[in-house]
């Protein structure tokens, strides 16, 4: 009986020890799961915050600054930096960081080994030579970065657009660091947001460029008819004024003898002087570019005010000599106008009447 009790006691003790060990292991797993869940929730908050900020921060620099701050808070790296390829596609340039790393640049050839690693896996971990893959530092670029900023460890992840690498996010540490799975997941998530923003920014920039090209003259910088049409109804409702079409004569000689670029330069100079002479006039006015060496002037006010404005412009053009390469040319201005609202309420009607005047 005594032997049986002894065996039973030992068995019970071993079973209890095993249960305690399993319980501790389960608690550790539960704690790790809770930490993972907490990290994921924090990542989601940061990503959501960045997406919201993008809606209100139109500039690329403002978004990248916010990204750097949020990434530093999330991953708790000493230095967070955003690197993008320049227009040539041959250099990685630091767009923003929470250190003096901003505006640093690498030729791709200097960091080709790291680029190939980044293209082959979602996240790359680098450490100072001697601790992990010293061959990574065979290119002087990364070694220079580590030495210049006193770094010991870095986490790198690629920023892709259309499947092509367009940039790199770097998270750097002054001391050796073992980057956790949570750190690496966060880095990948931030790279995804950066790619989305970069694509959206490029699309927005293309739209802005298209608007600029279709609404503003590339030679003079003056608005074109499409821009005036967008504002015409609102600005002229319940008001009286004139649409004046100003035809410039003599510019074709400059184009013939010196080329179109010379004519553009003279026309640009003339447009700036017209703006300057109209600026002091108290009434609302819009000078804009029309095709075929013509200007348009939308002018609020009476007939006498419109005639005064036209005389100022004719006097400016006819009373000046326009020089190019030490040769003097004489230009002249002819004007026709239409009154709104009596001659029409649309720009199309007013243009037709002004051309006939």
Short mmCIF file of N, CA and C in Angstrom, two decimals, residues 9-183:
data_model
loop_
_atom_site.label_atom_id
_atom_site.label_comp_id
_atom_site.label_asym_id
_atom_site.label_seq_id
_atom_site.Cartn_x
_atom_site.Cartn_y
_atom_site.Cartn_z
N UNK A 9 1.59 9.34 -5.55
CA UNK A 9 2.01 10.70 -5.23
C UNK A 9 2.94 11.26 -6.28
N UNK A 10 3.89 10.43 -6.71
CA UNK A 10 4.82 10.87 -7.74
C UNK A 10 4.09 11.18 -9.04
N UNK A 11 3.18 10.29 -9.39
CA UNK A 11 2.40 10.49 -10.62
C UNK A 11 1.59 11.78 -10.55
N UNK A 12 0.97 11.99 -9.39
CA UNK A 12 0.16 13.22 -9.20
C UNK A 12 1.04 14.46 -9.31
N UNK A 13 2.25 14.38 -8.67
CA UNK A 13 3.17 15.51 -8.72
C UNK A 13 3.60 15.81 -10.14
N UNK A 14 3.94 14.75 -10.89
CA UNK A 14 4.35 14.94 -12.28
C UNK A 14 3.22 15.50 -13.12
N UNK A 15 2.03 15.00 -12.86
CA UNK A 15 0.86 15.49 -13.60
C UNK A 15 0.60 16.96 -13.28
N UNK A 16 0.72 17.30 -12.00
CA UNK A 16 0.50 18.69 -11.59
C UNK A 16 1.55 19.61 -12.23
N UNK A 17 2.81 19.14 -12.21
CA UNK A 17 3.89 19.94 -12.81
C UNK A 17 3.64 20.15 -14.31
N UNK A 18 3.17 19.08 -14.96
CA UNK A 18 2.89 19.18 -16.39
C UNK A 18 1.75 20.15 -16.66
N UNK A 19 0.70 20.06 -15.79
CA UNK A 19 -0.44 20.96 -15.96
C UNK A 19 -0.02 22.41 -15.76
N UNK A 20 0.85 22.63 -14.74
CA UNK A 20 1.33 24.00 -14.48
C UNK A 20 2.13 24.50 -15.68
N UNK A 21 3.01 23.62 -16.21
CA UNK A 21 3.82 24.00 -17.36
C UNK A 21 2.94 24.31 -18.58
N UNK A 22 1.94 23.47 -18.83
CA UNK A 22 1.01 23.70 -19.94
C UNK A 22 0.22 24.98 -19.74
N UNK A 23 -0.15 25.23 -18.46
CA UNK A 23 -0.89 26.45 -18.17
C UNK A 23 -0.06 27.69 -18.46
N UNK A 24 1.22 27.63 -18.05
CA UNK A 24 2.10 28.77 -18.32
C UNK A 24 2.28 28.98 -19.82
N UNK A 25 2.45 27.86 -20.53
CA UNK A 25 2.61 27.94 -21.98
C UNK A 25 1.35 28.52 -22.63
N UNK A 26 0.19 28.10 -22.15
CA UNK A 26 -1.07 28.63 -22.68
C UNK A 26 -1.20 30.11 -22.40
N UNK A 27 -0.80 30.50 -21.18
CA UNK A 27 -0.85 31.93 -20.84
C UNK A 27 0.08 32.74 -21.74
N UNK A 28 1.27 32.19 -22.00
CA UNK A 28 2.21 32.87 -22.88
C UNK A 28 1.64 33.00 -24.29
N UNK A 29 1.01 31.92 -24.76
CA UNK A 29 0.41 31.97 -26.09
C UNK A 29 -0.73 32.98 -26.14
N UNK A 30 -1.53 33.00 -25.07
CA UNK A 30 -2.64 33.95 -25.00
C UNK A 30 -2.11 35.39 -24.96
N UNK A 31 -1.03 35.61 -24.21
CA UNK A 31 -0.44 36.94 -24.12
C UNK A 31 0.15 37.36 -25.47
N UNK A 32 0.82 36.39 -26.12
CA UNK A 32 1.38 36.68 -27.45
C UNK A 32 0.27 37.00 -28.45
N UNK A 33 -0.83 36.24 -28.36
CA UNK A 33 -1.97 36.49 -29.23
C UNK A 33 -2.57 37.85 -28.97
N UNK A 34 -2.68 38.21 -27.68
CA UNK A 34 -3.22 39.51 -27.32
C UNK A 34 -2.31 40.63 -27.82
N UNK A 35 -0.99 40.42 -27.70
CA UNK A 35 -0.04 41.43 -28.18
C UNK A 35 -0.14 41.58 -29.69
N UNK A 36 -0.26 40.44 -30.37
CA UNK A 36 -0.38 40.47 -31.83
C UNK A 36 -1.64 41.22 -32.25
N UNK A 37 -2.75 40.90 -31.53
CA UNK A 37 -4.02 41.57 -31.83
C UNK A 37 -3.89 43.08 -31.59
N UNK A 38 -3.23 43.44 -30.49
CA UNK A 38 -3.04 44.85 -30.16
C UNK A 38 -2.19 45.55 -31.22
N UNK A 39 -1.11 44.86 -31.66
CA UNK A 39 -0.25 45.43 -32.70
C UNK A 39 -1.01 45.63 -34.00
N UNK A 40 -1.83 44.64 -34.36
CA UNK A 40 -2.60 44.75 -35.60
C UNK A 40 -3.61 45.90 -35.52
N UNK A 41 -4.24 46.05 -34.36
CA UNK A 41 -5.20 47.15 -34.18
C UNK A 41 -4.50 48.49 -34.31
N UNK A 42 -3.28 48.59 -33.73
CA UNK A 42 -2.52 49.83 -33.82
C UNK A 42 -2.11 50.11 -35.26
N UNK A 43 -1.71 49.06 -35.97
CA UNK A 43 -1.36 49.23 -37.38
C UNK A 43 -2.55 49.73 -38.19
N UNK A 44 -3.71 49.14 -37.93
CA UNK A 44 -4.91 49.56 -38.65
C UNK A 44 -5.25 51.01 -38.36
N UNK A 45 -5.07 51.44 -37.11
CA UNK A 45 -5.33 52.84 -36.76
C UNK A 45 -4.39 53.78 -37.51
N UNK A 46 -3.11 53.39 -37.54
CA UNK A 46 -2.12 54.23 -38.23
C UNK A 46 -2.42 54.31 -39.72
N UNK A 47 -2.72 53.16 -40.33
CA UNK A 47 -3.02 53.13 -41.76
C UNK A 47 -4.27 53.97 -42.05
N UNK A 48 -5.30 53.83 -41.22
CA UNK A 48 -6.52 54.60 -41.41
C UNK A 48 -6.25 56.09 -41.26
N UNK A 49 -5.43 56.44 -40.27
CA UNK A 49 -5.09 57.83 -40.05
C UNK A 49 -4.34 58.41 -41.25
N UNK A 50 -3.42 57.63 -41.80
CA UNK A 50 -2.68 58.10 -42.97
C UNK A 50 -3.59 58.30 -44.18
N UNK A 51 -4.54 57.40 -44.35
CA UNK A 51 -5.47 57.54 -45.48
C UNK A 51 -6.35 58.78 -45.31
N UNK A 52 -6.76 59.05 -44.08
CA UNK A 52 -7.56 60.24 -43.82
C UNK A 52 -6.73 61.50 -44.04
N UNK A 53 -5.47 61.45 -43.58
CA UNK A 53 -4.60 62.61 -43.77
C UNK A 53 -4.38 62.90 -45.24
N UNK A 54 -4.29 61.85 -46.04
CA UNK A 54 -4.07 62.03 -47.48
C UNK A 54 -5.20 62.84 -48.11
N UNK A 55 -6.41 62.66 -47.62
CA UNK A 55 -7.55 63.38 -48.17
C UNK A 55 -7.45 64.88 -47.91
N UNK A 56 -6.75 65.26 -46.85
CA UNK A 56 -6.65 66.67 -46.49
C UNK A 56 -5.28 67.27 -46.78
N UNK A 57 -4.26 66.44 -46.96
CA UNK A 57 -2.93 66.93 -47.24
C UNK A 57 -2.63 66.69 -48.70
N UNK A 58 -2.76 67.74 -49.50
CA UNK A 58 -2.59 67.57 -50.93
C UNK A 58 -1.16 67.38 -51.36
N UNK A 59 -0.21 67.90 -50.58
CA UNK A 59 1.17 67.84 -51.03
C UNK A 59 1.83 66.53 -50.62
N UNK A 60 2.75 66.10 -51.48
CA UNK A 60 3.48 64.88 -51.22
C UNK A 60 4.33 65.02 -49.96
N UNK A 61 4.97 66.19 -49.80
CA UNK A 61 5.87 66.38 -48.68
C UNK A 61 5.12 66.31 -47.35
N UNK A 62 3.93 66.90 -47.30
CA UNK A 62 3.14 66.88 -46.06
C UNK A 62 2.75 65.45 -45.69
N UNK A 63 2.36 64.66 -46.69
CA UNK A 63 1.99 63.28 -46.41
C UNK A 63 3.19 62.48 -45.91
N UNK A 64 4.33 62.62 -46.57
CA UNK A 64 5.52 61.87 -46.16
C UNK A 64 5.98 62.26 -44.76
N UNK A 65 5.81 63.53 -44.40
CA UNK A 65 6.17 63.96 -43.05
C UNK A 65 5.28 63.26 -42.02
N UNK A 66 3.97 63.19 -42.31
CA UNK A 66 3.05 62.49 -41.42
C UNK A 66 3.38 61.01 -41.36
N UNK A 67 3.71 60.42 -42.51
CA UNK A 67 4.08 59.01 -42.57
C UNK A 67 5.29 58.73 -41.69
N UNK A 68 6.27 59.60 -41.75
CA UNK A 68 7.48 59.42 -40.95
C UNK A 68 7.17 59.45 -39.47
N UNK A 69 6.34 60.39 -39.05
CA UNK A 69 5.97 60.48 -37.64
C UNK A 69 5.20 59.26 -37.17
N UNK A 70 4.21 58.82 -37.96
CA UNK A 70 3.39 57.68 -37.59
C UNK A 70 4.21 56.39 -37.57
N UNK A 71 5.10 56.24 -38.55
CA UNK A 71 5.94 55.04 -38.62
C UNK A 71 6.89 54.96 -37.43
N UNK A 72 7.44 56.12 -37.05
CA UNK A 72 8.34 56.15 -35.89
C UNK A 72 7.60 55.74 -34.62
N UNK A 73 6.37 56.21 -34.51
CA UNK A 73 5.57 55.86 -33.34
C UNK A 73 5.19 54.39 -33.35
N UNK A 74 4.91 53.84 -34.52
CA UNK A 74 4.43 52.46 -34.61
C UNK A 74 5.56 51.45 -34.44
N UNK A 75 6.67 51.67 -35.12
CA UNK A 75 7.77 50.71 -35.10
C UNK A 75 8.84 51.09 -34.07
N UNK A 76 8.79 52.36 -33.64
CA UNK A 76 9.72 52.86 -32.62
C UNK A 76 11.17 52.72 -33.08
N UNK A 77 11.40 53.07 -34.34
CA UNK A 77 12.76 53.11 -34.86
C UNK A 77 13.37 54.47 -34.58
N UNK A 78 14.69 54.51 -34.48
CA UNK A 78 15.36 55.78 -34.22
C UNK A 78 15.25 56.72 -35.42
N UNK A 79 15.38 56.16 -36.63
CA UNK A 79 15.27 56.96 -37.85
C UNK A 79 14.34 56.26 -38.82
N UNK A 80 13.32 56.96 -39.27
CA UNK A 80 12.42 56.46 -40.31
C UNK A 80 12.60 57.35 -41.54
N UNK A 81 12.76 56.74 -42.71
CA UNK A 81 13.00 57.53 -43.92
C UNK A 81 12.24 56.94 -45.10
N UNK A 82 11.81 57.83 -45.99
CA UNK A 82 11.12 57.46 -47.23
C UNK A 82 12.04 57.80 -48.40
N UNK A 83 12.37 56.78 -49.19
CA UNK A 83 13.24 56.96 -50.35
C UNK A 83 12.44 56.66 -51.62
N UNK A 84 12.55 57.53 -52.62
CA UNK A 84 11.87 57.31 -53.89
C UNK A 84 12.85 57.49 -55.03
N UNK A 85 12.59 56.77 -56.12
CA UNK A 85 13.39 56.97 -57.32
C UNK A 85 13.16 58.36 -57.89
N UNK A 86 14.22 58.99 -58.37
CA UNK A 86 14.05 60.29 -59.01
C UNK A 86 13.51 60.10 -60.42
N UNK A 87 13.32 61.22 -61.13
CA UNK A 87 12.72 61.15 -62.47
C UNK A 87 13.57 60.35 -63.44
N UNK A 88 14.89 60.33 -63.23
CA UNK A 88 15.76 59.57 -64.13
C UNK A 88 15.66 58.07 -63.89
N UNK A 89 15.19 57.68 -62.69
CA UNK A 89 15.11 56.27 -62.35
C UNK A 89 16.43 55.65 -61.97
N UNK A 90 17.46 56.49 -61.79
CA UNK A 90 18.80 55.98 -61.49
C UNK A 90 19.25 56.29 -60.06
N UNK A 91 18.49 57.09 -59.34
CA UNK A 91 18.87 57.46 -57.98
C UNK A 91 17.71 57.27 -57.02
N UNK A 92 18.04 56.79 -55.81
CA UNK A 92 17.09 56.79 -54.71
C UNK A 92 17.36 58.02 -53.87
N UNK A 93 16.34 58.85 -53.68
CA UNK A 93 16.50 60.10 -52.95
C UNK A 93 15.61 60.07 -51.71
N UNK A 94 16.17 60.42 -50.58
CA UNK A 94 15.40 60.46 -49.33
C UNK A 94 14.47 61.67 -49.35
N UNK A 95 13.16 61.41 -49.42
CA UNK A 95 12.17 62.48 -49.50
C UNK A 95 11.90 63.12 -48.14
N UNK A 96 11.91 62.30 -47.11
CA UNK A 96 11.67 62.82 -45.76
C UNK A 96 12.19 61.83 -44.74
N UNK A 97 12.55 62.35 -43.56
CA UNK A 97 12.96 61.51 -42.45
C UNK A 97 12.88 62.35 -41.18
N UNK A 98 12.98 61.70 -40.04
CA UNK A 98 12.99 62.43 -38.77
C UNK A 98 14.43 62.70 -38.33
N UNK A 99 15.33 62.85 -39.33
CA UNK A 99 16.74 63.14 -39.05
C UNK A 99 17.29 63.94 -40.22
N UNK A 100 18.60 64.15 -40.20
CA UNK A 100 19.26 64.88 -41.28
C UNK A 100 19.45 64.01 -42.52
N UNK A 101 18.86 62.82 -42.54
CA UNK A 101 18.98 61.92 -43.68
C UNK A 101 18.24 62.46 -44.91
N UNK A 102 17.29 63.36 -44.72
CA UNK A 102 16.52 63.93 -45.83
C UNK A 102 17.46 64.53 -46.88
N UNK A 103 17.14 64.25 -48.16
CA UNK A 103 17.90 64.70 -49.33
C UNK A 103 19.16 63.88 -49.61
N UNK A 104 19.49 62.91 -48.75
CA UNK A 104 20.56 62.00 -49.10
C UNK A 104 20.15 61.23 -50.36
N UNK A 105 21.14 60.78 -51.13
CA UNK A 105 20.83 60.08 -52.38
C UNK A 105 21.85 58.98 -52.64
N UNK A 106 21.36 57.92 -53.29
CA UNK A 106 22.22 56.80 -53.70
C UNK A 106 22.00 56.54 -55.17
N UNK A 107 23.08 56.29 -55.88
CA UNK A 107 22.94 55.69 -57.21
C UNK A 107 22.52 54.23 -57.01
N UNK A 108 21.63 53.75 -57.85
CA UNK A 108 21.16 52.38 -57.71
C UNK A 108 22.31 51.38 -57.77
N UNK A 109 23.34 51.71 -58.53
CA UNK A 109 24.48 50.80 -58.63
C UNK A 109 25.19 50.63 -57.29
N UNK A 110 25.09 51.63 -56.40
CA UNK A 110 25.75 51.56 -55.10
C UNK A 110 25.05 50.58 -54.16
N UNK A 111 23.76 50.39 -54.36
CA UNK A 111 22.99 49.56 -53.43
C UNK A 111 22.28 48.43 -54.17
N UNK A 112 22.88 47.98 -55.26
CA UNK A 112 22.23 46.99 -56.10
C UNK A 112 21.95 45.69 -55.35
N UNK A 113 22.88 45.28 -54.46
CA UNK A 113 22.68 44.03 -53.71
C UNK A 113 21.44 44.12 -52.84
N UNK A 114 21.29 45.23 -52.15
CA UNK A 114 20.11 45.40 -51.29
C UNK A 114 18.83 45.50 -52.11
N UNK A 115 18.89 46.16 -53.25
CA UNK A 115 17.71 46.27 -54.11
C UNK A 115 17.26 44.89 -54.56
N UNK A 116 18.21 44.05 -54.93
CA UNK A 116 17.86 42.69 -55.35
C UNK A 116 17.23 41.90 -54.21
N UNK A 117 17.74 42.08 -52.98
CA UNK A 117 17.14 41.40 -51.83
C UNK A 117 15.72 41.89 -51.59
N UNK A 118 15.52 43.21 -51.66
CA UNK A 118 14.19 43.79 -51.43
C UNK A 118 13.20 43.28 -52.47
N UNK A 119 13.66 43.14 -53.71
CA UNK A 119 12.78 42.65 -54.76
C UNK A 119 12.44 41.17 -54.59
N UNK A 120 13.27 40.46 -53.80
CA UNK A 120 13.05 39.03 -53.62
C UNK A 120 12.27 38.66 -52.39
N UNK A 121 12.10 39.58 -51.43
CA UNK A 121 11.35 39.27 -50.21
C UNK A 121 10.70 40.53 -49.68
N UNK A 122 9.61 40.39 -48.91
CA UNK A 122 8.85 41.57 -48.49
C UNK A 122 9.65 42.54 -47.63
N UNK A 123 10.44 42.01 -46.69
CA UNK A 123 11.17 42.86 -45.75
C UNK A 123 12.59 42.33 -45.62
N UNK A 124 13.56 43.24 -45.61
CA UNK A 124 14.97 42.87 -45.48
C UNK A 124 15.52 43.48 -44.20
N UNK A 125 16.24 42.66 -43.44
CA UNK A 125 16.87 43.11 -42.20
C UNK A 125 18.38 43.18 -42.40
N UNK A 126 18.97 44.34 -42.11
CA UNK A 126 20.40 44.53 -42.27
C UNK A 126 21.04 44.85 -40.92
N UNK A 127 22.24 44.33 -40.72
CA UNK A 127 23.00 44.65 -39.52
C UNK A 127 24.42 45.03 -39.93
N UNK A 128 25.14 45.64 -39.01
CA UNK A 128 26.50 46.06 -39.30
C UNK A 128 27.35 44.86 -39.71
N UNK A 129 28.38 45.08 -40.53
CA UNK A 129 29.23 43.98 -40.98
C UNK A 129 29.78 43.18 -39.81
N UNK A 130 29.86 41.89 -40.03
CA UNK A 130 30.40 41.01 -39.01
C UNK A 130 29.33 40.31 -38.21
N UNK A 131 28.10 40.84 -38.23
CA UNK A 131 27.02 40.23 -37.46
C UNK A 131 26.04 39.52 -38.37
N UNK A 132 25.91 40.00 -39.63
CA UNK A 132 24.95 39.35 -40.52
C UNK A 132 25.25 39.72 -41.96
N UNK A 133 25.59 38.72 -42.75
CA UNK A 133 25.81 38.91 -44.18
C UNK A 133 26.71 40.10 -44.51
N UNK A 134 27.98 40.08 -44.18
CA UNK A 134 28.85 41.21 -44.51
C UNK A 134 28.94 41.48 -46.00
N UNK A 135 28.60 40.48 -46.82
CA UNK A 135 28.65 40.70 -48.26
C UNK A 135 27.66 41.75 -48.73
N UNK A 136 26.62 42.02 -47.89
CA UNK A 136 25.66 43.06 -48.25
C UNK A 136 26.31 44.43 -48.33
N UNK A 137 27.45 44.56 -47.67
CA UNK A 137 28.09 45.86 -47.61
C UNK A 137 29.23 45.97 -48.61
N UNK A 138 29.26 45.10 -49.59
CA UNK A 138 30.29 45.18 -50.61
C UNK A 138 30.12 46.45 -51.44
N UNK A 139 28.88 46.97 -51.53
CA UNK A 139 28.65 48.26 -52.16
C UNK A 139 28.80 49.35 -51.10
N UNK A 140 29.50 50.39 -51.45
CA UNK A 140 29.85 51.41 -50.46
C UNK A 140 28.66 52.25 -50.01
N UNK A 141 27.57 52.23 -50.78
CA UNK A 141 26.44 53.07 -50.45
C UNK A 141 25.86 52.80 -49.07
N UNK A 142 25.48 51.56 -48.80
CA UNK A 142 24.88 51.23 -47.51
C UNK A 142 25.87 51.36 -46.37
N UNK A 143 27.14 51.00 -46.62
CA UNK A 143 28.15 51.14 -45.59
C UNK A 143 28.34 52.61 -45.22
N UNK A 144 28.30 53.47 -46.23
CA UNK A 144 28.40 54.90 -46.00
C UNK A 144 27.25 55.39 -45.14
N UNK A 145 26.03 54.93 -45.44
CA UNK A 145 24.85 55.34 -44.67
C UNK A 145 24.97 54.91 -43.21
N UNK A 146 25.35 53.66 -42.98
CA UNK A 146 25.48 53.15 -41.62
C UNK A 146 26.54 53.92 -40.83
N UNK A 147 27.68 54.19 -41.48
CA UNK A 147 28.75 54.88 -40.78
C UNK A 147 28.43 56.35 -40.54
N UNK A 148 27.85 57.00 -41.55
CA UNK A 148 27.57 58.43 -41.44
C UNK A 148 26.58 58.74 -40.34
N UNK A 149 25.59 57.84 -40.16
CA UNK A 149 24.55 58.10 -39.17
C UNK A 149 24.70 57.23 -37.92
N UNK A 150 25.79 56.49 -37.81
CA UNK A 150 26.04 55.69 -36.62
C UNK A 150 25.02 54.59 -36.41
N UNK A 151 24.63 53.93 -37.48
CA UNK A 151 23.59 52.91 -37.40
C UNK A 151 24.18 51.52 -37.16
N UNK A 152 23.39 50.68 -36.51
CA UNK A 152 23.78 49.28 -36.32
C UNK A 152 22.80 48.30 -36.96
N UNK A 153 21.55 48.73 -37.18
CA UNK A 153 20.56 47.80 -37.71
C UNK A 153 19.52 48.58 -38.51
N UNK A 154 18.96 47.93 -39.51
CA UNK A 154 17.95 48.58 -40.34
C UNK A 154 16.98 47.55 -40.89
N UNK A 155 15.74 48.01 -41.08
CA UNK A 155 14.69 47.21 -41.70
C UNK A 155 14.29 47.93 -42.98
N UNK A 156 14.28 47.23 -44.10
CA UNK A 156 13.98 47.82 -45.40
C UNK A 156 12.83 47.09 -46.06
N UNK A 157 11.95 47.85 -46.69
CA UNK A 157 10.84 47.25 -47.44
C UNK A 157 10.57 48.10 -48.67
N UNK A 158 10.18 47.43 -49.76
CA UNK A 158 10.01 48.12 -51.03
C UNK A 158 8.66 48.77 -51.20
N UNK A 159 8.64 49.86 -51.97
CA UNK A 159 7.41 50.55 -52.37
C UNK A 159 7.22 50.30 -53.86
N UNK A 160 6.11 49.66 -54.21
CA UNK A 160 5.89 49.24 -55.59
C UNK A 160 4.70 49.97 -56.22
N UNK A 161 4.83 50.22 -57.53
CA UNK A 161 3.71 50.73 -58.32
C UNK A 161 3.68 49.96 -59.63
N UNK A 162 2.53 49.34 -59.90
CA UNK A 162 2.41 48.55 -61.12
C UNK A 162 3.42 47.43 -61.19
N UNK A 163 3.79 46.88 -60.03
CA UNK A 163 4.74 45.78 -60.00
C UNK A 163 6.19 46.20 -60.09
N UNK A 164 6.46 47.50 -60.23
CA UNK A 164 7.83 48.00 -60.35
C UNK A 164 8.25 48.69 -59.06
N UNK A 165 9.48 48.43 -58.62
CA UNK A 165 9.99 49.07 -57.42
C UNK A 165 10.20 50.56 -57.68
N UNK A 166 9.55 51.39 -56.86
CA UNK A 166 9.63 52.84 -57.02
C UNK A 166 10.27 53.53 -55.82
N UNK A 167 10.48 52.78 -54.74
CA UNK A 167 11.07 53.39 -53.56
C UNK A 167 11.30 52.37 -52.46
N UNK A 168 11.84 52.86 -51.35
CA UNK A 168 12.17 52.01 -50.21
C UNK A 168 11.85 52.77 -48.93
N UNK A 169 11.24 52.07 -47.96
CA UNK A 169 11.10 52.60 -46.61
C UNK A 169 12.21 51.99 -45.76
N UNK A 170 12.90 52.83 -44.99
CA UNK A 170 13.95 52.32 -44.09
C UNK A 170 13.63 52.70 -42.66
N UNK A 171 13.83 51.74 -41.77
CA UNK A 171 13.65 51.93 -40.33
C UNK A 171 14.98 51.56 -39.68
N UNK A 172 15.66 52.54 -39.11
CA UNK A 172 17.04 52.37 -38.68
C UNK A 172 17.18 52.51 -37.17
N UNK A 173 18.18 51.81 -36.64
CA UNK A 173 18.41 51.78 -35.20
C UNK A 173 19.89 52.06 -34.91
N UNK A 174 20.11 52.87 -33.86
CA UNK A 174 21.49 53.17 -33.46
C UNK A 174 22.16 51.99 -32.76
N UNK A 175 21.36 51.12 -32.16
CA UNK A 175 21.87 49.95 -31.45
C UNK A 175 21.42 48.68 -32.17
N UNK A 176 22.14 47.56 -31.95
CA UNK A 176 21.67 46.29 -32.54
C UNK A 176 20.24 45.98 -32.11
N UNK A 177 19.47 45.45 -33.02
CA UNK A 177 18.05 45.19 -32.71
C UNK A 177 17.58 43.95 -33.45
N UNK A 178 16.81 43.13 -32.73
CA UNK A 178 16.13 42.01 -33.34
C UNK A 178 14.72 42.47 -33.73
N UNK A 179 14.49 42.61 -35.01
CA UNK A 179 13.20 43.12 -35.47
C UNK A 179 12.16 42.00 -35.37
N UNK A 180 11.04 42.33 -34.74
CA UNK A 180 10.00 41.33 -34.53
C UNK A 180 9.14 41.16 -35.78
N UNK A 181 8.33 40.10 -35.77
CA UNK A 181 7.37 39.89 -36.86
C UNK A 181 6.40 41.06 -36.95
N UNK A 182 6.05 41.59 -35.79
CA UNK A 182 5.13 42.74 -35.75
C UNK A 182 5.76 43.94 -36.44
N UNK A 183 7.06 44.17 -36.21
CA UNK A 183 7.77 45.27 -36.87
C UNK A 183 7.74 45.09 -38.39
#
